[in-house]
Short mmCIF file of C-alpha atoms and ligand atoms in Angstrom, two decimals:
data_model
loop_
_atom_site.label_atom_id
_atom_site.label_comp_id
_atom_site.label_asym_id
_atom_site.label_seq_id
_atom_site.Cartn_x
_atom_site.Cartn_y
_atom_site.Cartn_z
CA UNK A 178 -17.51 -2.11 -23.44
CA UNK A 179 -18.50 -5.44 -21.90
CA UNK A 180 -14.87 -6.28 -21.06
CA UNK A 181 -14.63 -3.20 -18.88
CA UNK A 182 -16.86 -4.44 -16.05
CA UNK A 183 -15.72 -7.91 -15.04
CA UNK A 184 -15.97 -6.69 -11.46
CA UNK A 185 -19.78 -6.65 -11.31
CA UNK A 186 -21.75 -9.56 -9.84
CA UNK A 187 -25.41 -10.15 -8.98
CA UNK A 188 -25.99 -11.70 -5.59
CA UNK A 189 -28.78 -12.72 -3.22
CA UNK A 190 -28.26 -10.54 -0.15
CA UNK A 191 -29.75 -13.22 2.06
CA UNK A 192 -26.75 -15.36 1.21
CA UNK A 193 -24.41 -12.53 2.17
CA UNK A 194 -25.32 -11.74 5.79
CA UNK A 195 -22.74 -8.96 6.00
CA UNK A 196 -24.27 -7.07 3.05
CA UNK A 197 -27.75 -7.64 4.44
CA UNK A 198 -26.69 -6.15 7.78
CA UNK A 199 -25.08 -3.19 6.03
CA UNK A 200 -28.29 -2.68 4.04
CA UNK A 201 -30.35 -2.56 7.26
CA UNK A 202 -28.03 0.02 8.81
CA UNK A 203 -28.14 2.04 5.56
CA UNK A 204 -31.96 2.04 5.59
CA UNK A 205 -32.11 3.25 9.17
CA UNK A 206 -29.49 5.94 8.49
CA UNK A 207 -30.62 7.30 5.11
CA UNK A 208 -34.32 6.20 5.04
CA UNK A 209 -33.82 4.69 1.58
CA UNK A 210 -32.21 1.55 0.16
CA UNK A 211 -28.71 1.10 -1.28
CA UNK A 212 -28.69 0.49 -5.03
CA UNK A 213 -25.35 -1.34 -5.09
CA UNK A 214 -22.39 -2.40 -2.92
CA UNK A 215 -18.68 -1.93 -3.64
CA UNK A 216 -15.97 -4.03 -2.02
CA UNK A 217 -12.21 -3.43 -2.08
CA UNK A 218 -9.69 -5.68 -0.30
CA UNK A 219 -6.60 -4.87 1.75
CA UNK A 220 -3.34 -6.55 0.85
CA UNK A 221 -0.23 -8.09 2.31
CA UNK A 222 3.04 -7.50 0.52
CA UNK A 223 5.14 -10.68 0.56
CA UNK A 224 8.32 -9.00 -0.68
CA UNK A 225 9.39 -5.76 -2.40
CA UNK A 226 9.10 -3.00 0.20
CA UNK A 227 9.42 0.69 -0.62
CA UNK A 228 10.38 0.04 -4.21
CA UNK A 229 7.10 0.56 -6.10
CA UNK A 230 7.60 4.33 -6.09
CA UNK A 231 11.08 3.73 -7.50
CA UNK A 232 9.54 1.91 -10.48
CA UNK A 233 10.28 -1.65 -9.36
CA UNK A 234 8.04 -4.72 -9.31
CA UNK A 235 6.49 -5.90 -6.02
CA UNK A 236 4.84 -9.14 -4.91
CA UNK A 237 1.62 -8.72 -2.90
CA UNK A 238 -1.62 -10.65 -2.53
CA UNK A 239 -5.09 -9.43 -1.57
CA UNK A 240 -6.43 -10.43 1.86
CA UNK A 241 -9.93 -11.21 3.04
CA UNK A 242 -10.24 -8.02 5.13
CA UNK A 243 -11.80 -5.21 3.12
CA UNK A 244 -13.70 -1.95 2.81
CA UNK A 245 -17.35 -2.31 1.91
CA UNK A 246 -19.59 0.55 0.75
CA UNK A 247 -23.37 0.45 0.45
CA UNK A 248 -24.27 3.21 -2.01
CA UNK A 249 -27.20 5.07 -3.51
CA UNK A 250 -26.76 7.61 -6.33
CA UNK A 251 -28.60 10.91 -5.73
CA UNK A 252 -30.08 13.34 -8.23
CA UNK A 253 -28.78 16.30 -6.19
CA UNK A 254 -24.99 16.98 -6.16
CA UNK A 255 -24.42 16.12 -2.50
CA UNK A 256 -22.24 13.42 -0.96
CA UNK A 257 -23.33 12.04 2.43
CA UNK A 258 -20.86 9.67 4.09
CA UNK A 259 -21.51 7.56 7.18
CA UNK A 260 -19.46 4.77 8.77
CA UNK A 261 -20.49 1.74 10.83
CA UNK A 262 -17.56 2.57 13.13
CA UNK A 263 -18.75 5.50 15.24
CA UNK A 264 -15.23 6.87 15.64
CA UNK A 265 -15.41 7.86 11.94
CA UNK A 266 -17.85 10.79 12.04
CA UNK A 267 -20.55 11.53 9.42
CA UNK A 268 -19.52 13.90 6.66
CA UNK A 269 -21.36 15.75 3.88
CA UNK A 270 -20.13 17.92 1.03
CA UNK A 271 -21.10 19.36 -2.33
CA UNK A 272 -20.04 16.96 -5.11
CA UNK A 273 -18.90 19.91 -7.23
CA UNK A 274 -16.72 21.40 -4.53
CA UNK A 275 -14.34 18.72 -3.29
CA UNK A 276 -11.67 19.85 -0.83
CA UNK A 277 -9.11 17.37 0.44
CA UNK A 278 -7.44 18.30 3.70
CA UNK A 279 -3.81 17.16 3.72
CA UNK A 280 -2.84 18.67 7.04
CA UNK A 281 -5.54 16.78 8.95
CA UNK A 282 -6.23 13.59 6.97
CA UNK A 283 -9.60 12.62 8.52
CA UNK A 284 -11.17 9.46 7.08
CA UNK A 285 -13.56 11.10 4.63
CA UNK A 286 -10.60 12.68 2.81
CA UNK A 287 -9.59 9.22 1.54
CA UNK A 288 -13.10 8.73 0.15
CA UNK A 289 -12.86 12.13 -1.52
CA UNK A 290 -9.54 11.13 -3.16
CA UNK A 291 -11.31 8.27 -4.96
CA UNK A 292 -14.31 10.47 -5.82
CA UNK A 293 -12.15 13.29 -7.21
CA UNK A 294 -9.99 10.82 -9.17
CA UNK A 295 -13.03 9.48 -11.06
CA UNK A 296 -14.60 12.93 -11.45
CA UNK A 297 -11.47 14.24 -13.14
CA UNK A 298 -10.55 11.12 -15.13
CA UNK A 299 -14.07 10.78 -16.58
CA UNK A 300 -14.46 14.58 -16.95
CA UNK A 301 -17.70 14.55 -14.96
CA UNK A 302 -18.95 18.15 -14.99
CA UNK A 303 -22.00 17.32 -12.91
CA UNK A 304 -21.12 14.17 -10.92
CA UNK A 305 -23.94 12.26 -9.30
CA UNK A 306 -24.44 12.85 -5.58
CA UNK A 307 -24.30 9.79 -3.30
CA UNK A 308 -25.44 8.39 0.03
CA UNK A 309 -22.74 6.01 1.23
CA UNK A 310 -22.39 3.81 4.29
CA UNK A 311 -18.87 2.48 4.79
CA UNK A 312 -17.69 -0.51 6.78
CA UNK A 313 -14.08 -1.64 7.09
CA UNK A 314 -12.36 -4.72 8.52
CA UNK A 315 -8.74 -3.88 7.65
CA UNK A 316 -6.80 -2.69 10.73
CA UNK A 317 -5.97 0.95 9.91
CA UNK A 318 -2.40 2.26 9.75
CA UNK A 319 -1.02 -1.27 9.96
CA UNK A 320 0.60 -1.78 6.57
CA UNK A 321 -2.33 -3.77 5.15
CA UNK A 322 -3.45 -0.90 2.97
CA UNK A 323 -6.70 0.23 4.55
CA UNK A 324 -6.28 3.71 3.08
CA UNK A 325 -5.92 2.47 -0.49
CA UNK A 326 -8.82 0.04 -0.09
CA UNK A 327 -10.97 3.03 0.95
CA UNK A 328 -9.72 5.17 -1.97
CA UNK A 329 -10.28 2.32 -4.48
CA UNK A 330 -13.69 1.43 -3.06
CA UNK A 331 -14.77 5.08 -3.23
CA UNK A 332 -13.48 5.30 -6.80
CA UNK A 333 -15.37 2.17 -7.82
CA UNK A 334 -18.59 3.34 -6.13
CA UNK A 335 -18.31 6.76 -7.82
CA UNK A 336 -17.76 5.13 -11.21
CA UNK A 337 -20.83 2.97 -10.74
CA UNK A 338 -22.99 5.82 -9.43
CA UNK A 339 -22.20 7.77 -12.58
CA UNK A 340 -23.00 4.88 -14.92
CA UNK A 341 -19.41 4.60 -16.18
CA UNK A 342 -17.01 1.70 -16.52
CA UNK A 343 -13.26 1.46 -16.97
CA UNK A 344 -10.73 -1.36 -17.42
CA UNK A 345 -9.27 -2.49 -14.10
CA UNK A 346 -5.74 -1.43 -15.06
CA UNK A 347 -6.94 2.10 -15.78
CA UNK A 348 -8.86 2.18 -12.50
CA UNK A 349 -5.78 1.01 -10.60
CA UNK A 350 -3.59 3.65 -12.19
CA UNK A 351 -6.02 6.46 -11.60
CA UNK A 352 -6.62 5.46 -7.96
CA UNK A 353 -2.82 5.32 -7.41
CA UNK A 354 -2.59 8.90 -8.63
CA UNK A 355 -5.64 10.10 -6.75
CA UNK A 356 -4.49 8.77 -3.36
CA UNK A 357 -1.65 11.29 -3.68
CA UNK A 358 -4.22 14.09 -3.15
CA UNK A 359 -3.90 13.18 0.55
CA UNK A 360 -0.24 14.20 0.39
CA UNK A 361 1.58 10.83 0.42
CA UNK A 362 3.76 10.15 -2.60
CA UNK A 363 3.20 6.40 -2.79
CA UNK A 364 3.77 4.01 -5.66
CA UNK A 365 0.94 1.99 -7.16
CA UNK A 366 1.26 -1.36 -5.37
CA UNK A 367 -1.78 -1.11 -3.12
CA UNK A 368 -4.29 0.16 -5.66
CA UNK A 369 -2.99 -2.24 -8.33
CA UNK A 370 -3.38 -5.39 -6.26
CA UNK A 371 -6.72 -4.08 -4.99
CA UNK A 372 -8.14 -4.17 -8.52
CA UNK A 373 -5.99 -6.85 -10.18
CA UNK A 374 -5.99 -9.50 -7.43
CA UNK A 375 -7.45 -12.94 -8.14
CA UNK A 376 -8.44 -15.56 -5.60
CA UNK A 377 -5.82 -18.26 -5.07
CA UNK A 378 -2.76 -16.46 -6.42
CA UNK A 379 -0.26 -13.83 -5.35
CA UNK A 380 0.76 -11.37 -8.09
CA UNK A 381 3.96 -9.90 -9.40
CA UNK A 382 2.96 -6.28 -10.05
CA UNK A 383 5.11 -4.47 -12.61
CA UNK A 384 4.75 -0.77 -13.46
CA UNK A 385 5.07 1.31 -16.62
CA UNK A 386 3.13 -0.36 -18.11
CA UNK A 387 1.11 -1.77 -15.22
CA UNK A 388 0.93 -5.56 -15.41
CA UNK A 389 0.00 -8.31 -12.93
CA UNK A 390 1.36 -11.86 -13.32
CA UNK A 391 0.22 -14.86 -11.25
CA UNK A 392 2.74 -16.16 -8.71
CA UNK A 393 2.00 -19.62 -7.39
CA UNK A 394 2.98 -19.86 -3.74
CA UNK A 395 4.46 -23.11 -2.40
CA UNK A 396 1.86 -25.49 -1.05
CA UNK A 397 3.73 -26.58 2.05
CA UNK A 398 3.68 -23.20 3.79
CA UNK A 399 1.20 -20.69 5.20
CA UNK A 400 1.58 -16.91 5.22
CA UNK A 401 0.76 -15.50 8.64
CA UNK A 402 0.06 -11.85 9.37
CA UNK A 403 0.86 -10.55 12.87
CA UNK A 404 0.08 -7.00 13.91
CA UNK A 405 2.63 -5.31 16.17
CA UNK A 406 -0.26 -3.12 17.41
CA UNK A 407 1.83 0.01 16.78
CA UNK A 408 -0.11 2.26 14.38
CA UNK A 409 1.59 4.63 11.93
CA UNK A 410 -0.48 6.96 9.76
CA UNK A 411 1.44 7.75 6.54
CA UNK A 412 -0.36 10.99 5.76
CA UNK A 413 -0.15 12.44 9.29
CA UNK A 414 3.64 12.00 9.57
CA UNK A 415 6.55 12.69 7.21
CA UNK A 416 8.42 9.35 7.64
CA UNK A 417 7.03 7.92 4.40
CA UNK A 418 7.53 10.96 2.20
CA UNK A 419 11.08 11.50 3.51
CA UNK A 420 11.99 8.05 2.14
CA UNK A 421 10.36 8.86 -1.22
CA UNK A 422 12.36 12.10 -1.34
CA UNK A 423 15.61 10.34 -0.41
CA UNK A 424 15.07 7.97 -3.34
CA UNK A 425 14.26 10.89 -5.63
CA UNK A 426 17.41 12.77 -4.58
CA UNK A 427 19.53 9.62 -4.90
CA UNK A 428 18.14 9.28 -8.45
CA UNK A 429 19.15 12.84 -9.33
CA UNK A 430 22.67 12.48 -7.93
CA UNK A 431 23.28 9.11 -9.59
CA UNK A 432 21.99 10.45 -12.92
CA UNK A 433 24.13 13.58 -12.67
CA UNK A 434 27.27 11.63 -11.79
CA UNK A 435 26.74 9.35 -14.81
CA UNK A 436 26.17 12.22 -17.26
CA UNK A 437 22.42 11.60 -17.68
CA UNK A 438 19.79 14.33 -17.96
CA UNK A 439 19.13 14.38 -14.19
CA UNK A 440 16.12 16.69 -14.43
CA UNK A 441 14.35 14.20 -16.67
CA UNK A 442 15.28 11.22 -14.47
CA UNK A 443 12.83 10.73 -11.61
CA UNK A 444 13.06 7.15 -10.32
CA UNK A 445 15.92 4.85 -9.34
CA UNK A 446 14.73 2.40 -11.99
CA UNK A 447 15.08 5.08 -14.71
CA UNK A 448 18.80 5.32 -13.89
CA UNK A 449 19.21 1.56 -14.31
CA UNK A 450 17.29 1.54 -17.60
CA UNK A 451 19.21 4.51 -19.00
CA UNK A 452 22.59 3.04 -18.02
CA UNK A 453 21.55 -0.42 -19.32
CA UNK A 454 23.01 -2.10 -16.21
CA UNK A 455 21.87 -5.08 -14.12
CA UNK A 456 20.66 -4.60 -10.54
CA UNK A 457 23.95 -6.06 -9.28
CA UNK A 458 25.86 -3.53 -11.39
CA UNK A 459 23.68 -0.75 -9.99
CA UNK A 460 24.75 -1.80 -6.49
CA UNK A 461 28.37 -1.29 -7.56
CA UNK A 462 27.47 2.17 -8.93
CA UNK A 463 25.89 3.04 -5.56
CA UNK A 464 29.16 2.07 -3.80
CA UNK A 465 31.16 4.16 -6.26
CA UNK A 466 29.02 7.31 -6.26
CA UNK A 467 27.68 7.73 -2.71
CA UNK A 468 29.33 8.14 0.68
CA UNK A 469 27.59 6.44 3.61
CA UNK A 470 27.40 9.63 5.71
CA UNK A 471 24.11 11.52 5.44
CA UNK A 472 24.04 14.25 2.80
CA UNK A 473 23.20 17.79 3.86
CA UNK A 474 20.72 19.66 1.70
CA UNK A 475 23.53 22.12 0.86
CA UNK A 476 25.75 19.31 -0.44
CA UNK A 477 22.93 17.99 -2.63
CA UNK A 478 22.10 21.46 -3.99
CA UNK A 479 25.80 22.09 -4.69
CA UNK A 480 26.16 18.73 -6.42
CA UNK A 481 23.19 19.41 -8.70
CA UNK A 482 24.17 23.05 -9.22
CA UNK A 483 20.84 24.46 -8.00
CA UNK A 484 19.84 26.76 -5.15
CA UNK A 485 18.19 25.38 -2.01
CA UNK A 486 15.07 27.31 -2.94
CA UNK A 487 14.94 25.59 -6.31
CA UNK A 488 15.68 22.18 -4.77
CA UNK A 489 12.85 22.54 -2.27
CA UNK A 490 10.36 23.91 -4.79
CA UNK A 491 11.10 21.48 -7.61
CA UNK A 492 12.04 18.24 -5.89
CA UNK A 493 10.75 18.07 -2.32
CA UNK A 494 7.14 17.46 -1.23
CA UNK A 495 5.18 19.88 0.94
CA UNK A 496 5.79 17.97 4.18
CA UNK A 497 9.54 17.50 3.68
CA UNK A 498 10.45 21.16 3.13
CA UNK A 499 12.16 21.39 6.53
CA UNK A 500 14.29 18.24 6.24
CA UNK A 501 17.99 19.10 6.18
CA UNK A 502 19.81 15.76 5.88
CA UNK A 503 19.15 12.76 3.66
CA UNK A 504 20.64 9.25 3.60
CA UNK A 505 21.17 8.41 -0.05
CA UNK A 506 23.67 5.53 0.00
CA UNK A 507 21.60 3.36 2.36
CA UNK A 508 18.26 4.01 0.63
CA UNK A 509 19.55 3.33 -2.90
CA UNK A 510 21.32 0.17 -1.72
CA UNK A 511 18.06 -1.10 -0.19
CA UNK A 512 16.05 -0.36 -3.33
CA UNK A 513 18.35 -2.08 -5.83
CA UNK A 514 18.89 -5.14 -3.59
CA UNK A 515 15.18 -5.44 -2.72
CA UNK A 516 14.24 -5.20 -6.42
CA UNK A 517 16.58 -8.14 -7.09
CA UNK A 518 15.05 -10.15 -4.22
CA UNK A 519 11.56 -9.76 -5.73
CA UNK A 520 12.75 -11.25 -9.02
CA UNK A 521 14.47 -14.12 -7.19
CA UNK A 522 11.31 -14.79 -5.15
CA UNK A 523 9.21 -14.97 -8.31
CA UNK A 524 11.76 -17.27 -9.99
CA UNK A 525 11.79 -19.69 -7.05
CA UNK A 526 7.98 -19.79 -6.99
CA UNK A 527 7.95 -20.57 -10.73
CA UNK A 528 10.70 -23.20 -10.67
CA UNK A 529 9.54 -24.70 -7.35
CA UNK A 530 12.77 -26.48 -6.31
CA UNK A 531 12.62 -28.93 -3.36
CA UNK A 532 14.01 -26.34 -0.96
CA UNK A 533 11.69 -23.54 -2.23
CA UNK A 534 10.24 -22.77 1.21
CA UNK A 535 13.69 -22.33 2.77
CA UNK A 536 14.94 -20.19 -0.13
CA UNK A 537 11.87 -17.94 -0.02
CA UNK A 538 12.18 -17.64 3.74
CA UNK A 539 15.82 -16.56 3.37
CA UNK A 540 14.79 -13.82 0.95
CA UNK A 541 12.11 -12.58 3.35
CA UNK A 542 14.66 -12.44 6.17
CA UNK A 543 17.12 -10.52 4.00
CA UNK A 544 14.32 -8.13 3.09
CA UNK A 545 13.54 -7.44 6.75
CA UNK A 546 17.21 -6.87 7.58
CA UNK A 547 17.45 -4.38 4.72
CA UNK A 548 14.25 -2.56 5.78
CA UNK A 549 15.55 -2.38 9.34
CA UNK A 550 19.20 -1.45 8.77
CA UNK A 551 19.36 0.33 5.41
CA UNK A 552 15.87 1.76 4.97
CA UNK A 553 15.24 2.31 8.70
CA UNK A 554 11.49 1.78 8.38
CA UNK A 555 11.12 -0.80 11.15
CA UNK A 556 10.63 -0.21 14.89
CA UNK A 557 11.53 -2.15 18.08
CA UNK A 558 8.10 -3.85 18.31
CA UNK A 559 8.26 -5.07 14.69
CA UNK A 560 11.78 -6.38 15.21
CA UNK A 561 10.70 -8.17 18.38
CA UNK A 562 7.72 -9.70 16.58
CA UNK A 563 9.91 -10.88 13.69
CA UNK A 564 12.33 -12.48 16.18
CA UNK A 565 9.45 -14.22 17.99
CA UNK A 566 8.01 -15.52 14.71
CA UNK A 567 11.38 -16.93 13.66
CA UNK A 568 11.93 -18.43 17.11
CA UNK A 569 8.62 -20.34 16.87
CA UNK A 570 9.12 -21.90 13.48
CA UNK A 571 8.71 -19.31 10.72
CA UNK A 572 11.27 -19.86 7.94
CA UNK A 573 11.00 -16.21 6.96
CA UNK A 574 9.54 -13.15 8.63
CA UNK A 575 9.51 -9.49 7.75
CA UNK A 576 7.64 -6.23 8.18
CA UNK A 577 5.03 -5.67 5.47
CA UNK A 578 3.80 -2.37 4.04
CA UNK A 579 5.23 1.01 4.90
CA UNK A 580 6.56 -0.03 8.35
CA UNK A 581 7.42 2.07 11.44
CA UNK A 582 4.69 -0.07 13.02
CA UNK A 583 1.93 -2.22 11.58
CA UNK A 584 2.22 -5.86 10.60
CA UNK A 585 4.73 -8.59 9.91
CA UNK A 586 4.24 -11.41 7.41
CA UNK A 587 5.79 -14.78 8.16
CA UNK A 588 6.15 -17.93 6.13
CA UNK A 589 5.38 -20.95 8.29
CA UNK A 590 5.55 -24.64 7.30
CA UNK A 591 1.99 -26.04 7.39
CA UNK A 592 2.82 -28.74 9.92
CA UNK A 593 4.06 -26.10 12.40
CA UNK A 594 1.21 -23.62 11.92
CA UNK A 595 -1.00 -24.51 14.88
CA UNK A 596 1.84 -24.46 17.42
CA UNK A 597 3.29 -21.33 15.83
CA UNK A 598 0.04 -19.39 16.32
CA UNK A 599 -0.30 -20.51 19.95
CA UNK A 600 3.33 -19.69 20.78
CA UNK A 601 3.37 -16.28 19.11
CA UNK A 602 0.15 -15.38 20.91
CA UNK A 603 1.73 -16.32 24.23
CA UNK A 604 5.05 -14.59 23.55
CA UNK A 605 3.90 -11.31 21.98
CA UNK A 606 0.24 -10.63 22.69
CA UNK A 607 0.05 -11.82 26.29
CA UNK A 608 2.46 -9.03 27.21
CA UNK A 609 -0.39 -6.61 27.83
CA UNK A 610 -4.17 -6.66 28.20
CA UNK A 611 -4.48 -4.15 25.41
CA UNK A 612 -2.69 -6.35 22.91
CA UNK A 613 -4.43 -9.49 24.11
CA UNK A 614 -7.77 -7.81 23.41
CA UNK A 615 -6.62 -7.11 19.88
CA UNK A 616 -5.05 -10.52 19.32
CA UNK A 617 -8.03 -12.15 17.64
CA UNK A 618 -7.80 -9.87 14.63
CA UNK A 619 -4.06 -9.42 14.87
CA UNK A 620 -2.64 -12.88 14.26
CA UNK A 621 -3.99 -14.98 11.42
CA UNK A 622 -2.99 -17.11 8.44
CA UNK A 623 -4.13 -15.70 5.12
CA UNK A 624 -4.75 -16.91 1.58
CA UNK A 625 -4.68 -14.90 -1.65
CA UNK A 626 -8.09 -13.22 -2.02
CA UNK A 627 -9.97 -11.70 -4.96
CA UNK A 628 -9.96 -8.09 -6.20
CA UNK A 629 -12.42 -5.20 -5.96
CA UNK A 630 -16.04 -5.90 -6.94
CA UNK A 631 -19.45 -4.30 -7.34
CA UNK A 632 -22.44 -6.31 -6.07
CA UNK A 633 -25.97 -5.75 -7.30
CA UNK A 634 -28.95 -7.23 -5.52
CA UNK A 635 -30.31 -10.09 -7.62
P1 LIG B 297 -2.72 1.89 5.87
O1 LIG B 297 -1.31 1.42 6.02
O2 LIG B 297 -3.69 0.96 6.50
O3 LIG B 297 -3.07 2.26 4.47
P2 LIG B 297 -2.80 4.76 6.56
O4 LIG B 297 -2.29 5.33 7.82
O5 LIG B 297 -2.18 5.19 5.31
O6 LIG B 297 -2.81 3.19 6.78
O7 LIG B 297 -4.37 5.10 6.45
C1 LIG B 297 -5.26 4.81 7.51
C2 LIG B 297 -6.43 5.76 7.43
O8 LIG B 297 -7.40 5.28 6.46
C3 LIG B 297 -7.22 5.83 8.74
O9 LIG B 297 -6.65 6.75 9.63
C4 LIG B 297 -8.58 6.30 8.23
O10 LIG B 297 -8.59 7.69 8.01
C5 LIG B 297 -8.71 5.58 6.90
N1 LIG B 297 -9.45 4.32 7.11
C6 LIG B 297 -8.97 3.06 7.19
N2 LIG B 297 -9.97 2.16 7.43
C7 LIG B 297 -11.11 2.88 7.49
C8 LIG B 297 -12.49 2.56 7.72
N3 LIG B 297 -12.89 1.31 7.96
N4 LIG B 297 -13.39 3.57 7.68
C9 LIG B 297 -12.99 4.83 7.46
N5 LIG B 297 -11.72 5.21 7.25
C10 LIG B 297 -10.79 4.26 7.27
P1 LIG B 298 0.96 0.99 3.14
O1 LIG B 298 1.42 -0.27 3.71
O2 LIG B 298 -0.47 0.92 2.67
O3 LIG B 298 1.21 2.13 4.04
C1 LIG B 298 2.76 2.20 1.48
C2 LIG B 298 2.51 2.73 0.06
C3 LIG B 298 2.89 1.69 -1.00
C4 LIG B 298 4.30 1.18 -0.78
C5 LIG B 298 4.46 0.71 0.69
C6 LIG B 298 5.86 0.29 1.02
C7 LIG B 298 0.62 4.25 -0.35
C8 LIG B 298 -0.83 4.37 -0.60
N1 LIG B 298 1.09 3.03 -0.11
O4 LIG B 298 1.84 1.17 1.77
O5 LIG B 298 2.76 2.27 -2.29
O6 LIG B 298 5.26 2.15 -1.10
O7 LIG B 298 4.09 1.74 1.61
O8 LIG B 298 6.28 -0.76 0.23
O9 LIG B 298 1.33 5.24 -0.38
#
């Protein structure tokens, strides 16, 4: 279907020096030429943190930084992966025997997630082998979605190598599912914006069914990304999955207390839909049902009327089996209030009142406070960076992405941008030589970029 491949473009490599350079490295590595190039962008989430896996809409935009793959399909079923960054070691495997290692999530496992996703979705019994050279410019483990860009880029390259095409929405949904092979139980925000992004506009991403709507950002302000330089790998730690489990358990307890079929209710949004209540009313239900003290696993099992063995086997992920206490009140309160803030943010962007920038900034600040105090996914460095950004003129500043490290996103009036960048550099990055060295790629204003693409040499 012609409509399935709007992500393919023919280009003159000479006009794309980066692709030309990648081609040269590919030739020297594999002694043959790439047949196509796949590109997938990272993203910055403006508002709506840790709510995609609860079913709620989020508001990200793609960034310029990306993952780029030079690829050549092979007639033998072997995958050879190489990376321009020598810390990511070469890897080869049989295309019919994909094993994804969750306990040690080395880089090639993310590629294999995308490969396996396409193999299974398209029922490829004999998938094409591939030579691939990968280059990335998204700082890893920094909340700008480097992992998903790699999964999506690998998925797109695999699709192309096998002569298939799929609608972008389908690709986004299948890549969201396939990233879970690495063990993280994420929502679909990163993979959705990766495929559905369009240059010049942020997107409201809604799930079930997946839909992306343009959100026009106010003209008088810039969005600035600042990296705290604290890295946090989602798959190598259990922080992220513990939060997903807390939301899942909160869902079950809320559903049970309201007489719903709790086994068939999996996300906090399902509870709202089934009860036909507004987000504000859901916040009142949270106050009524939960106590603020952490819940022990025994209390949760007792409440649901199931054994601990059953609870662990049927509800908890592999890497949260040993967790014994869960904060349900705080997590549910964050989710319902953050979901409401996303809708308010979108409304302000659409209606564009005179004080839009201030109102949006307020929402971003509320979002950070909620991530820090209720969701506990911030860290001292992120909080310090947010404070510095606000001190030097940002109207709103918050952590972006999973948190526990990584980046902040700040909204800065255009006329203050230059001074803001200089002051934040001085106040945060000049603290240590290490951070100063990283500063160039760690503090920058960003504009909404385009989505994933395949490039063919013209
Ligand atoms: P993020 O928040 O950026 O998605 P994660 O911790 O979930 O961070 O994933 C980061 C992992 O993705 C890295 O440890 C690495 O395995 C992989 N990755 C990111 N960028 C690249 C790259 N350029 N080349 C190879 N692997 C990469
Ligand atoms: P990042 O920032 O890429 O670690 C993760 C999840 C998102 C979302 C955010 C928090 C994955 C692949 N990504 O993003 O789905 O839940 O955290 O809002 O799991």
